[in-house]
Coordinates of C-alpha atoms and ligand atoms in Angstrom, one line a residue:
M1 CA 0.0 0.0 0.0
G2 CA 1.4 3.5 -1.0
H3 CA 2.1 6.1 1.6
R4 CA -0.7 8.3 0.3
K5 CA -3.3 5.6 0.6
V6 CA -2.3 4.9 4.2
M7 CA -2.6 8.6 5.0
R8 CA -6.0 8.7 3.4
I9 CA -7.2 5.7 5.3
L10 CA -5.8 7.1 8.5
G11 CA -7.5 10.4 7.8
L12 CA -10.8 8.5 7.3
I13 CA -10.4 6.7 10.6
V14 CA -9.7 9.9 12.4
L15 CA -12.8 11.5 10.8
L16 CA -14.9 8.5 11.8
V17 CA -13.7 8.5 15.4
C18 CA -14.3 12.3 15.6
A19 CA -17.8 11.8 14.2
A20 CA -18.6 9.0 16.6
L21 CA -17.3 11.1 19.5
A22 CA -19.3 14.2 18.5
G23 CA -22.4 11.9 18.1
G24 CA -21.8 10.6 21.6
I25 CA -21.6 14.1 23.1
A26 CA -24.7 15.2 21.2
A27 CA -26.6 12.1 22.4
A28 CA -25.5 12.9 26.0
Q29 CA -26.8 16.5 25.6
D30 CA -30.0 15.4 23.9
K31 CA -30.9 13.1 26.8
M32 CA -32.3 16.2 28.6
E33 CA -34.1 17.7 25.6
W34 CA -37.5 16.3 26.4
F35 CA -37.2 17.1 30.0
R36 CA -36.3 20.7 29.2
H37 CA -39.2 21.0 26.8
D38 CA -42.0 19.2 28.5
K39 CA -42.2 21.0 31.9
F40 CA -45.3 19.2 33.3
G41 CA -45.7 15.6 34.3
M42 CA -48.2 13.4 36.2
F43 CA -47.2 11.6 39.3
V44 CA -49.3 8.5 40.3
H45 CA -49.2 7.2 43.8
W46 CA -51.0 3.9 43.9
G47 CA -50.6 0.8 46.0
P48 CA -52.2 -1.3 48.8
Y49 CA -52.3 1.8 51.0
S50 CA -55.0 3.2 48.6
L51 CA -57.3 0.5 49.9
L52 CA -56.8 1.7 53.5
A53 CA -57.4 5.3 52.2
G54 CA -56.1 6.8 55.4
E55 CA -57.7 4.5 58.0
W56 CA -56.5 1.4 59.9
K57 CA -58.7 -0.2 62.6
G58 CA -60.4 3.1 63.3
Q59 CA -57.1 5.1 63.5
R60 CA -56.9 7.9 60.9
T61 CA -54.3 9.8 59.1
P62 CA -55.5 13.4 59.2
A63 CA -56.0 15.5 56.1
G64 CA -52.6 16.9 55.0
D65 CA -50.7 13.8 56.1
E66 CA -49.2 11.3 53.6
A67 CA -51.7 8.4 53.5
E68 CA -49.1 6.1 51.7
W69 CA -47.2 6.1 55.0
I70 CA -50.0 4.5 56.9
M71 CA -48.2 1.2 57.4
Q72 CA -45.3 3.0 59.1
R73 CA -47.5 5.5 60.9
F74 CA -49.6 2.8 62.7
N75 CA -46.8 0.2 62.7
I76 CA -49.0 -2.2 60.9
P77 CA -47.4 -5.7 61.2
V78 CA -46.1 -7.1 57.9
N79 CA -48.5 -10.0 58.1
D80 CA -51.6 -7.8 58.6
Y81 CA -50.6 -5.5 55.8
R82 CA -49.9 -8.4 53.5
Q83 CA -53.4 -9.9 54.3
M84 CA -54.9 -6.5 53.6
A85 CA -53.0 -6.3 50.3
H86 CA -54.8 -9.5 49.1
G87 CA -57.9 -7.3 48.8
L88 CA -56.5 -4.9 46.3
N89 CA -58.8 -5.4 43.2
P90 CA -59.0 -2.3 41.1
V91 CA -61.7 -3.6 38.7
K92 CA -62.5 -0.1 37.4
F93 CA -58.9 0.5 36.3
D94 CA -58.6 1.6 32.8
A95 CA -55.0 2.7 31.9
N96 CA -56.3 4.7 28.9
R97 CA -58.2 7.0 31.3
F98 CA -54.9 7.8 33.1
A99 CA -53.0 8.5 29.9
K100 CA -55.9 10.5 28.5
L101 CA -56.2 12.6 31.6
A102 CA -52.5 13.4 31.6
K103 CA -52.8 14.4 27.9
V104 CA -55.9 16.5 28.5
A105 CA -54.2 18.3 31.3
G106 CA -51.2 19.1 29.1
M107 CA -48.9 16.8 31.0
K108 CA -46.2 15.2 28.9
Y109 CA -44.8 12.5 31.1
L110 CA -46.2 10.1 33.7
V111 CA -44.4 8.6 36.7
V112 CA -46.1 5.7 38.5
T113 CA -45.1 4.1 41.8
A114 CA -43.8 0.7 40.7
K115 CA -42.9 0.0 44.3
H116 CA -43.4 2.5 47.2
H117 CA -41.9 2.2 50.6
D118 CA -44.4 -0.5 51.6
G119 CA -42.5 -3.0 49.4
F120 CA -45.5 -4.0 47.2
A121 CA -44.9 -4.1 43.4
M122 CA -47.6 -2.8 41.1
Y123 CA -46.2 -5.0 38.3
H124 CA -45.5 -8.6 37.6
S125 CA -42.2 -9.2 39.4
K126 CA -40.5 -12.5 39.3
V127 CA -38.2 -11.4 42.0
S128 CA -40.9 -11.1 44.7
G129 CA -44.4 -12.7 44.7
Y130 CA -45.6 -9.7 46.7
N131 CA -47.0 -8.0 43.6
I132 CA -50.2 -7.0 42.0
V133 CA -50.3 -10.1 39.6
D134 CA -49.3 -12.9 42.1
W135 CA -50.8 -11.4 45.3
T136 CA -54.2 -10.1 44.3
P137 CA -57.3 -11.3 42.6
F138 CA -56.8 -8.6 40.0
K139 CA -53.9 -10.4 38.4
R140 CA -53.1 -7.7 35.9
D141 CA -49.9 -5.8 35.4
I142 CA -50.7 -2.2 36.1
V143 CA -47.3 -0.9 35.1
K144 CA -47.5 -2.7 31.8
E145 CA -51.0 -1.4 31.0
L146 CA -50.0 2.1 31.9
A147 CA -46.8 1.9 29.8
E148 CA -48.9 0.8 26.8
A149 CA -51.6 3.4 27.2
C150 CA -49.0 6.2 27.7
R151 CA -47.3 5.2 24.5
K152 CA -50.5 5.2 22.6
E153 CA -51.3 8.8 23.8
G154 CA -47.7 10.1 23.3
I155 CA -47.1 10.4 27.0
R156 CA -43.5 9.6 28.1
F157 CA -43.7 6.7 30.5
C158 CA -41.6 6.7 33.7
V159 CA -41.5 4.8 37.0
Y160 CA -41.0 5.6 40.7
Y161 CA -39.0 2.9 42.5
S162 CA -38.2 3.2 46.3
H163 CA -34.8 1.7 46.2
R164 CA -33.7 2.0 49.9
E165 CA -36.9 1.9 51.9
D166 CA -38.8 -1.4 52.1
W167 CA -41.1 -2.0 55.1
D168 CA -41.9 -5.6 53.9
D169 CA -38.3 -6.8 53.4
P170 CA -36.2 -7.4 56.6
G171 CA -33.2 -6.0 54.7
G172 CA -34.8 -2.8 53.6
Y173 CA -35.0 0.4 55.6
G174 CA -37.9 1.7 57.6
N175 CA -39.6 -1.2 59.4
H176 CA -38.4 -1.1 63.0
W177 CA -41.6 -2.7 64.5
D178 CA -41.3 -6.1 62.9
Y179 CA -37.6 -6.3 62.3
D180 CA -34.5 -5.7 64.4
P181 CA -32.5 -3.0 62.7
A182 CA -29.3 -4.6 64.2
K183 CA -29.9 -7.7 62.2
K184 CA -30.7 -5.9 58.9
D185 CA -28.7 -7.1 55.9
F186 CA -29.1 -4.1 53.5
E187 CA -26.6 -5.5 51.0
K188 CA -28.7 -8.7 50.7
Y189 CA -31.8 -6.6 50.1
L190 CA -30.0 -4.6 47.4
R191 CA -28.7 -7.8 45.8
E192 CA -31.8 -9.9 46.0
K193 CA -34.7 -7.4 45.7
S194 CA -34.0 -3.8 44.9
M195 CA -31.5 -4.1 42.1
P196 CA -33.2 -7.1 40.4
Q197 CA -36.6 -5.4 40.5
L198 CA -35.0 -2.3 38.9
R199 CA -33.6 -4.6 36.3
E200 CA -37.1 -6.0 35.6
L201 CA -38.5 -2.5 35.2
L202 CA -35.7 -1.5 32.9
T203 CA -36.2 -4.7 30.8
N204 CA -39.9 -5.4 30.5
Y205 CA -41.6 -2.1 30.0
G206 CA -40.0 -0.5 26.9
P207 CA -38.1 2.7 27.0
L208 CA -38.5 4.7 30.2
G209 CA -38.2 8.5 30.3
L210 CA -36.9 8.5 33.8
I211 CA -36.6 6.6 37.0
W212 CA -37.7 8.4 40.2
F213 CA -35.8 7.1 43.2
D214 CA -36.7 8.4 46.7
R215 CA -35.1 8.8 50.1
G216 CA -31.5 8.5 49.0
I217 CA -29.1 5.7 49.8
D218 CA -26.3 5.2 52.2
T219 CA -23.2 5.4 50.1
T220 CA -22.1 6.9 46.8
E221 CA -20.8 3.4 45.8
Q222 CA -24.3 1.9 46.2
A223 CA -25.9 4.8 44.3
K224 CA -23.4 4.2 41.5
R225 CA -24.5 0.6 41.2
F226 CA -28.0 1.7 40.5
I227 CA -26.8 4.4 38.1
D228 CA -24.6 1.8 36.2
L229 CA -27.6 -0.5 35.9
V230 CA -29.8 2.2 34.4
H231 CA -27.0 3.2 32.0
E232 CA -26.3 -0.3 31.0
L233 CA -29.9 -1.2 30.2
Q234 CA -31.3 2.2 29.1
P235 CA -28.7 4.8 28.6
Q236 CA -31.3 7.5 27.6
C237 CA -33.3 7.0 30.8
L238 CA -32.9 10.0 33.2
I239 CA -32.2 9.5 36.9
N240 CA -33.6 11.9 39.5
G241 CA -31.5 13.5 42.2
R242 CA -32.8 11.4 45.0
I243 CA -30.7 8.4 43.9
G244 CA -27.8 9.1 46.2
N245 CA -27.1 10.1 49.8
Y246 CA -28.8 13.5 50.4
G247 CA -25.8 14.6 52.5
H248 CA -23.2 13.9 49.8
E249 CA -22.4 15.4 46.5
L250 CA -25.8 15.1 44.7
L251 CA -26.0 12.7 41.8
G252 CA -28.5 12.1 39.1
D253 CA -29.4 14.0 35.9
Y254 CA -31.5 16.6 37.6
Q255 CA -32.4 17.6 41.2
N256 CA -35.7 17.4 43.0
M257 CA -36.9 20.1 45.3
N258 CA -38.2 18.8 48.6
D259 CA -41.7 17.4 48.4
N260 CA -44.0 20.3 47.6
G261 CA -40.9 22.6 47.6
M262 CA -40.4 25.8 45.6
P263 CA -37.0 27.4 45.2
T264 CA -36.7 31.1 45.9
G265 CA -34.8 31.8 42.7
G266 CA -33.3 30.2 39.6
L267 CA -30.7 27.5 39.6
D268 CA -28.0 26.5 37.1
E269 CA -29.1 22.9 37.0
Y270 CA -32.2 20.9 35.8
W271 CA -34.8 20.6 38.5
E272 CA -38.3 19.4 39.2
T273 CA -40.6 19.8 42.1
P274 CA -43.0 16.9 43.1
Q275 CA -46.3 18.3 44.4
T276 CA -49.6 17.1 45.7
L277 CA -53.0 18.1 44.4
N278 CA -54.5 17.9 48.0
G279 CA -52.3 17.1 51.0
T280 CA -51.4 13.5 50.4
W281 CA -49.8 11.4 47.7
G282 CA -51.6 8.1 48.3
Y283 CA -55.4 8.3 48.3
S284 CA -57.1 9.4 51.6
K285 CA -60.8 9.6 52.1
F286 CA -60.2 12.3 54.7
D287 CA -58.4 14.7 52.5
Q288 CA -60.6 17.0 50.4
E289 CA -58.4 20.0 50.5
W290 CA -57.9 20.3 46.8
K291 CA -55.9 23.0 45.1
T292 CA -57.9 25.1 42.7
P293 CA -57.2 25.1 39.0
A294 CA -55.9 28.7 39.3
N295 CA -53.5 27.7 42.0
V296 CA -52.2 24.8 40.0
I297 CA -51.7 27.0 36.9
Q298 CA -49.9 29.7 38.9
R299 CA -47.6 27.1 40.5
L300 CA -46.8 25.8 37.0
V301 CA -46.0 29.2 35.7
E302 CA -43.9 30.0 38.8
I303 CA -41.9 26.8 38.5
V304 CA -41.4 27.2 34.7
S305 CA -40.4 30.9 35.2
K306 CA -37.6 29.6 37.5
G307 CA -36.5 26.9 34.9
G308 CA -38.1 23.9 36.6
N309 CA -40.5 21.1 35.9
Y310 CA -43.8 20.4 37.8
L311 CA -44.6 16.8 38.7
L312 CA -48.2 16.9 39.9
N313 CA -49.7 13.9 41.7
I314 CA -52.9 12.0 41.5
G315 CA -53.8 9.3 44.1
P316 CA -56.2 6.8 42.5
M317 CA -58.6 4.9 44.7
A318 CA -58.3 1.2 45.3
D319 CA -61.0 0.4 42.7
G320 CA -59.0 2.1 40.0
T321 CA -61.1 5.3 39.9
I322 CA -59.3 8.7 39.8
P323 CA -60.9 11.0 42.4
A324 CA -63.4 13.2 40.7
P325 CA -61.9 16.5 42.1
S326 CA -58.5 15.6 40.6
V327 CA -60.2 14.9 37.2
A328 CA -62.1 18.2 37.4
V329 CA -59.1 20.3 38.4
L330 CA -56.8 18.8 35.8
G331 CA -59.5 19.2 33.2
Q332 CA -59.5 23.0 33.8
V333 CA -55.8 23.2 33.9
G334 CA -55.8 21.5 30.6
E335 CA -58.2 24.1 29.1
W336 CA -55.7 26.8 30.1
M337 CA -52.8 24.7 28.7
Q338 CA -54.6 24.2 25.4
K339 CA -54.8 27.9 24.9
N340 CA -51.5 29.0 26.6
G341 CA -49.2 26.0 26.2
E342 CA -46.9 27.9 23.9
S343 CA -45.9 30.1 26.8
I344 CA -44.9 27.0 28.9
Y345 CA -43.4 24.2 26.7
G346 CA -39.9 24.7 25.5
T347 CA -39.5 28.0 27.3
S348 CA -36.7 29.0 29.7
A349 CA -36.5 30.8 33.0
C350 CA -37.3 34.4 33.2
P351 CA -34.0 36.4 33.3
V352 CA -35.7 39.3 35.1
G353 CA -37.0 37.4 38.1
Q354 CA -40.4 38.2 39.5
F355 CA -42.9 40.9 38.9
P356 CA -45.4 42.2 41.5
W357 CA -48.3 41.1 39.2
G358 CA -46.9 37.7 38.1
R359 CA -44.1 35.9 36.4
C360 CA -42.5 35.5 33.0
T361 CA -41.0 32.8 30.7
V362 CA -38.9 33.3 27.5
K363 CA -38.5 31.6 24.2
G364 CA -36.4 32.9 21.3
E365 CA -37.1 36.6 21.0
R366 CA -40.3 36.5 22.9
V367 CA -41.1 37.2 26.5
F368 CA -44.3 35.7 27.9
L369 CA -45.7 37.8 30.7
H370 CA -48.1 35.8 32.9
A371 CA -50.3 38.2 34.8
F372 CA -52.0 36.7 37.8
Q373 CA -53.8 40.0 38.5
R374 CA -54.9 42.8 36.4
P375 CA -53.2 46.1 37.5
A376 CA -55.9 48.6 38.6
D377 CA -55.0 51.1 35.9
G378 CA -54.9 48.4 33.2
V379 CA -51.2 48.9 32.5
L380 CA -48.7 46.1 32.9
R381 CA -45.3 47.5 33.9
V382 CA -42.2 45.6 33.0
S383 CA -39.0 46.8 34.5
G384 CA -35.6 45.2 34.4
L385 CA -35.7 44.1 30.8
R386 CA -32.7 45.2 28.7
N387 CA -34.1 44.6 25.2
E388 CA -35.9 46.9 23.0
V389 CA -39.6 45.9 22.8
R390 CA -40.9 45.7 19.3
A391 CA -44.5 44.7 19.9
A392 CA -47.0 43.4 22.5
Y393 CA -50.1 41.4 22.1
M394 CA -52.3 39.0 24.1
L395 CA -51.4 35.4 23.3
Q396 CA -55.1 34.9 22.6
A397 CA -55.4 37.8 20.2
Q398 CA -52.1 37.9 18.4
D399 CA -53.2 40.2 15.5
R400 CA -54.3 43.0 17.9
K401 CA -51.2 44.9 18.9
L402 CA -51.3 46.6 22.3
E403 CA -50.2 50.1 23.0
L404 CA -46.7 50.4 24.5
L405 CA -45.8 53.1 26.9
K406 CA -42.3 53.9 27.8
Q407 CA -41.6 55.8 31.0
D408 CA -38.3 56.1 33.0
G409 CA -36.9 53.0 31.4
V410 CA -40.0 51.0 32.3
T411 CA -42.1 49.5 29.5
G412 CA -45.8 49.6 30.0
V413 CA -48.4 47.6 28.1
R414 CA -51.9 48.9 28.0
L415 CA -54.2 45.9 28.5
P416 CA -57.6 45.5 26.8
A417 CA -60.6 45.3 29.1
Q418 CA -61.6 42.0 27.6
G419 CA -60.0 38.6 27.3
W420 CA -58.9 38.4 30.9
D421 CA -58.1 34.9 32.4
S422 CA -58.6 34.8 36.2
A423 CA -55.7 32.2 36.6
A424 CA -53.1 33.8 34.4
T425 CA -53.3 36.0 31.3
V426 CA -50.5 35.7 28.9
V427 CA -49.2 38.9 27.2
V428 CA -46.4 38.4 24.6
L429 CA -43.6 40.9 24.2
E430 CA -41.6 40.6 21.0
V431 CA -38.2 41.9 21.7
K432 CA -35.0 42.6 19.8
G433 CA -32.5 39.8 20.5
K434 CA -32.4 37.2 23.3
P435 CA -34.2 38.5 26.3
E436 CA -31.8 39.7 29.0
A437 CA -32.2 41.4 32.3
E438 CA -30.8 44.8 33.1
P439 CA -28.0 44.3 35.6
K440 CA -29.6 44.9 39.0
P441 CA -27.0 46.1 41.5
I442 CA -27.3 45.1 45.1
T443 CA -27.8 48.2 47.2
Q444 CA -27.3 48.9 50.9
G445 CA -29.5 50.7 53.4
S446 CA -28.1 52.7 56.3
D447 CA -25.3 50.9 58.1
S448 CA -26.5 47.6 56.7
P449 CA -24.1 44.9 55.6
F450 CA -24.0 43.5 52.0
H451 CA -25.1 39.9 52.1
L452 CA -24.0 38.2 48.9
D453 CA -25.3 34.8 48.2
Y454 CA -26.5 32.6 45.3
A455 CA -29.7 34.6 44.7
G456 CA -28.0 37.8 43.6
C457 CA -24.9 36.4 41.9
E458 CA -23.8 35.7 38.3
T459 CA -21.9 32.5 37.7
A460 CA -19.3 32.0 35.0
G461 CA -17.4 29.0 33.7
R462 CA -18.5 25.8 35.5
A463 CA -19.5 27.5 38.8
M464 CA -23.1 26.4 39.5
K465 CA -26.0 27.5 41.6
R466 CA -27.0 24.3 43.2
F467 CA -29.6 22.7 45.3
N468 CA -28.4 21.0 48.5
R469 CA -31.6 19.6 50.2
D470 CA -33.2 21.4 53.2
G471 CA -34.4 24.0 50.8
K472 CA -30.9 25.5 50.8
F473 CA -28.8 26.5 47.8
H474 CA -25.1 27.1 47.2
I475 CA -22.3 27.5 44.6
G476 CA -20.5 24.3 43.7
R477 CA -18.7 22.6 40.9
W478 CA -16.0 25.3 40.6
T479 CA -12.4 24.0 40.2
N480 CA -10.5 26.5 37.9
P481 CA -9.8 30.3 37.8
E482 CA -12.4 30.8 35.1
D483 CA -15.1 29.4 37.3
Q484 CA -16.3 32.5 39.1
V485 CA -19.2 34.0 41.0
S486 CA -19.7 37.8 41.0
W487 CA -22.0 40.4 42.2
R488 CA -22.6 44.1 41.3
L489 CA -22.8 46.3 44.3
L490 CA -23.9 49.9 44.6
V491 CA -21.9 51.3 47.5
S492 CA -23.6 54.3 49.2
Q493 CA -21.4 54.4 52.3
P494 CA -17.7 54.3 51.7
G495 CA -15.6 53.1 54.6
R496 CA -14.1 50.1 56.2
Y497 CA -15.8 46.8 56.0
R498 CA -15.3 43.5 57.8
L499 CA -15.3 40.7 55.3
R500 CA -16.7 37.3 56.2
V501 CA -17.1 34.2 54.1
R502 CA -19.3 31.2 54.8
Y503 CA -18.8 27.9 53.2
A504 CA -18.5 24.1 53.6
A505 CA -15.4 22.2 52.5
R506 CA -14.4 18.6 52.9
A507 CA -10.8 17.6 53.7
E508 CA -9.9 17.2 50.0
S509 CA -10.6 20.9 49.3
A510 CA -8.5 22.1 52.2
G511 CA -5.4 24.1 51.2
R512 CA -6.9 25.3 47.9
K513 CA -6.3 29.0 47.2
Y514 CA -9.0 31.4 46.2
A515 CA -9.3 35.1 45.6
V516 CA -11.9 37.6 46.7
E517 CA -11.7 40.6 44.4
L518 CA -13.4 43.9 45.2
G519 CA -12.8 46.2 42.3
E520 CA -9.0 46.6 42.2
Q521 CA -8.5 45.1 45.6
R522 CA -7.6 41.5 45.8
L523 CA -7.4 39.2 48.9
E524 CA -6.0 35.8 48.6
N525 CA -7.1 33.1 51.0
T526 CA -6.8 29.4 51.6
V527 CA -9.8 27.0 52.0
E528 CA -10.1 25.4 55.4
A529 CA -11.9 22.1 55.9
T530 CA -15.1 22.5 57.8
G531 CA -16.1 18.9 58.3
D532 CA -18.5 16.8 56.5
W533 CA -20.5 17.7 53.4
Y534 CA -22.6 20.8 53.7
Q535 CA -21.3 21.7 57.2
Y536 CA -21.1 25.4 56.8
K537 CA -18.7 27.6 58.8
S538 CA -18.0 31.4 58.8
F539 CA -14.4 32.7 58.4
E540 CA -13.2 36.3 59.0
L541 CA -11.1 37.5 56.0
G542 CA -10.1 40.8 57.5
I543 CA -11.0 44.4 56.8
V544 CA -11.2 46.1 53.4
T545 CA -11.8 49.8 52.6
L546 CA -14.4 50.7 50.0
A547 CA -13.1 54.1 49.1
N548 CA -15.8 55.3 46.7
K549 CA -19.5 55.6 46.3
G550 CA -20.9 53.9 43.3
P551 CA -20.7 50.6 41.5
L552 CA -18.4 47.9 42.7
K553 CA -17.9 44.4 41.3
V554 CA -17.1 41.7 43.8
L555 CA -15.9 38.4 42.5
I556 CA -14.7 35.1 44.0
R557 CA -12.7 32.4 42.1
P558 CA -10.1 29.7 42.6
T559 CA -6.6 31.1 41.8
E560 CA -5.2 27.9 40.4
A561 CA -6.6 24.9 38.5
G562 CA -7.4 21.8 40.5
K563 CA -9.6 18.8 40.4
Q564 CA -11.6 19.2 43.6
N565 CA -14.6 21.5 44.0
L566 CA -13.2 24.6 45.6
M567 CA -15.9 24.8 48.3
Y568 CA -19.7 24.8 48.8
F569 CA -20.0 28.5 49.0
E570 CA -22.9 30.0 50.9
S571 CA -22.3 33.7 51.3
L572 CA -19.9 36.6 51.5
T573 CA -20.8 39.4 54.0
L574 CA -19.4 42.9 54.0
E575 CA -20.2 44.5 57.3
P576 CA -19.5 48.2 58.0
E577 CA -16.9 48.2 60.7
T578 CA -18.8 50.8 62.7
V579 CA -21.6 48.4 63.1
S580 CA -19.5 45.6 64.5
G581 CA -17.6 48.2 66.6
R582 CA -20.8 49.3 68.2
L583 CA -22.7 46.1 68.5
G584 CA -19.9 43.7 69.1
R585 CA -19.3 40.9 66.7
L586 CA -22.4 39.6 64.9
D587 CA -22.3 36.0 64.1
Ligands
H79_1 O1 -43.8 9.3 47.7 C1 -44.0 10.6 48.3 C2 -43.7 10.4 49.8 O2 -44.3 9.3 50.4 C3 -42.2 10.3 49.7 N1 -41.8 11.2 48.7 C4 -43.0 11.6 48.0 C5 -42.8 11.8 46.5 C6 -41.5 10.6 51.0 N2 -40.6 9.8 51.5 N3 -40.1 10.3 52.5 N4 -40.7 11.4 52.7 C7 -41.6 11.7 51.8 C8 -40.4 12.3 53.8 C9 -40.8 11.7 55.1 C10 -41.6 12.4 55.9 C11 -42.0 11.9 57.2 FE1 -43.8 11.4 57.9 C12 -42.2 12.7 58.3 C13 -42.0 10.5 57.6 C14 -42.4 10.5 59.0 C15 -42.5 11.8 59.4 C16 -45.1 12.3 56.7 C17 -45.5 12.5 57.9 C18 -45.1 10.9 56.5 C19 -45.5 10.3 57.7 C20 -45.7 11.3 58.6

């Protein structure tokens, strides 16, 4: 073979390898595409607890309490619960009704409890006979029927699997009334029930959109076994953030807020909040405190305006019926989605934050204003948007342009008297370029410190605003000098300021160098270990002088490249020295 030919073949090989790599990277990015677009999913909590419906031998779980926890709440012995479970016979179950309701409501994915903490499988499991097919007179595989119905309706099918908790199995967590925790063999449970059941779910029900794990797991190594199994069998299937230990570095493809949780601001990662439609996940005959359609719509808008997904629950009854109030509320939410879905699907978080009258979402060169209330003078005021506004119209009446008023940098839209939706009215702004917020400097009041945290900061490089359980947020994932967080301050009181940083750092981050830059001033510091994950501590960094009134950029970054996360940063405080002098040290 001639030299040229060899070179040509080599070139071809290089090209092919590059193409394959690029394809791999694209596939990895694409994995999140549907999740980013779809925004709204249906959660289904269904199991033997639905038969008890919040009552065991006259004892009741009050409205607002989780009825699916009834076995644990009243320490129902395994044998009694197992006997009870024989009675589960949802003869009115029609999977098509579930999939159709999700579709009507505008929900794009459905997550069903394949096994909740009580250990009972709602599908035909070969691993354990404690399942809907082998244990009940119903003998039908609910997960299979739902998977098929969802596929028919174009709803992405997903399962919930409680991988750590199992009140039926002596090796699982949670049952301290039948089993002696000292004798628990958790590894055996993982080996013989949890992992094999997950394998069944990943093998027998077609492609799954995501797996929803719950309650974390002891070690990262254990979590990785589950992750590896998902990746091996269904590489496209997403994994939620509750897969790993809540107190360690969070794993998974996206993070969940706490149950019914709502973050105060936007994050730099994918997230979803699971929420109830009344006060319980599993059906309870005592809980009739249903959210209104307007409440659900406004929650959806709020979540999407912060870049998240809304996973909203229904708790079917034991006979297979979906509670009528759930059907009614979701039907009305669906009517709104039918008209306004364009302002939800495929949109991104509002760069401006919140408005007194509502929220916003953005897509391309459009800003969707969701007004929850009609301003008294009929003018919707939008401050904080940097872009030139070209036109405004109601989403429902696109060819009738609305009058734009410009006053002191604030854009006003004169609203028509008609066409108002009591839940959320969508007004579209067509803007020039990608919607961006005016930089909003952090101001100070008299003698008040600057408190700089995730909410007011801008991140650059790989630095990320992250969720860390307990409804708390921090900056993580920063390793190199280009990974930075910064704030724009407006100093009104020049003077001496005491600088204090608060963070958590594990031993491996100790000794890393970082810089705090305040305009031209630069302080170099060394990270100290604070203990375990998320154990935050405050450190005094000394005194700085802010010589001038006016804008000041404050920035923090690692000064040298490294592999470890610099720190879990919580806040930087600049406290006027006069205050600490007068009041003593504030801590
Ligand atoms: O599946 C739903 C819940 O059952 C599950 N996550 C959602 C999606 C969940 N697992 N753990 N938790 C929720 C948190 C546990 C809360 C508890 Fe309690 C507080 C358990 C005991 C006290 C709530 C109140 C349940 C029983 C009493």
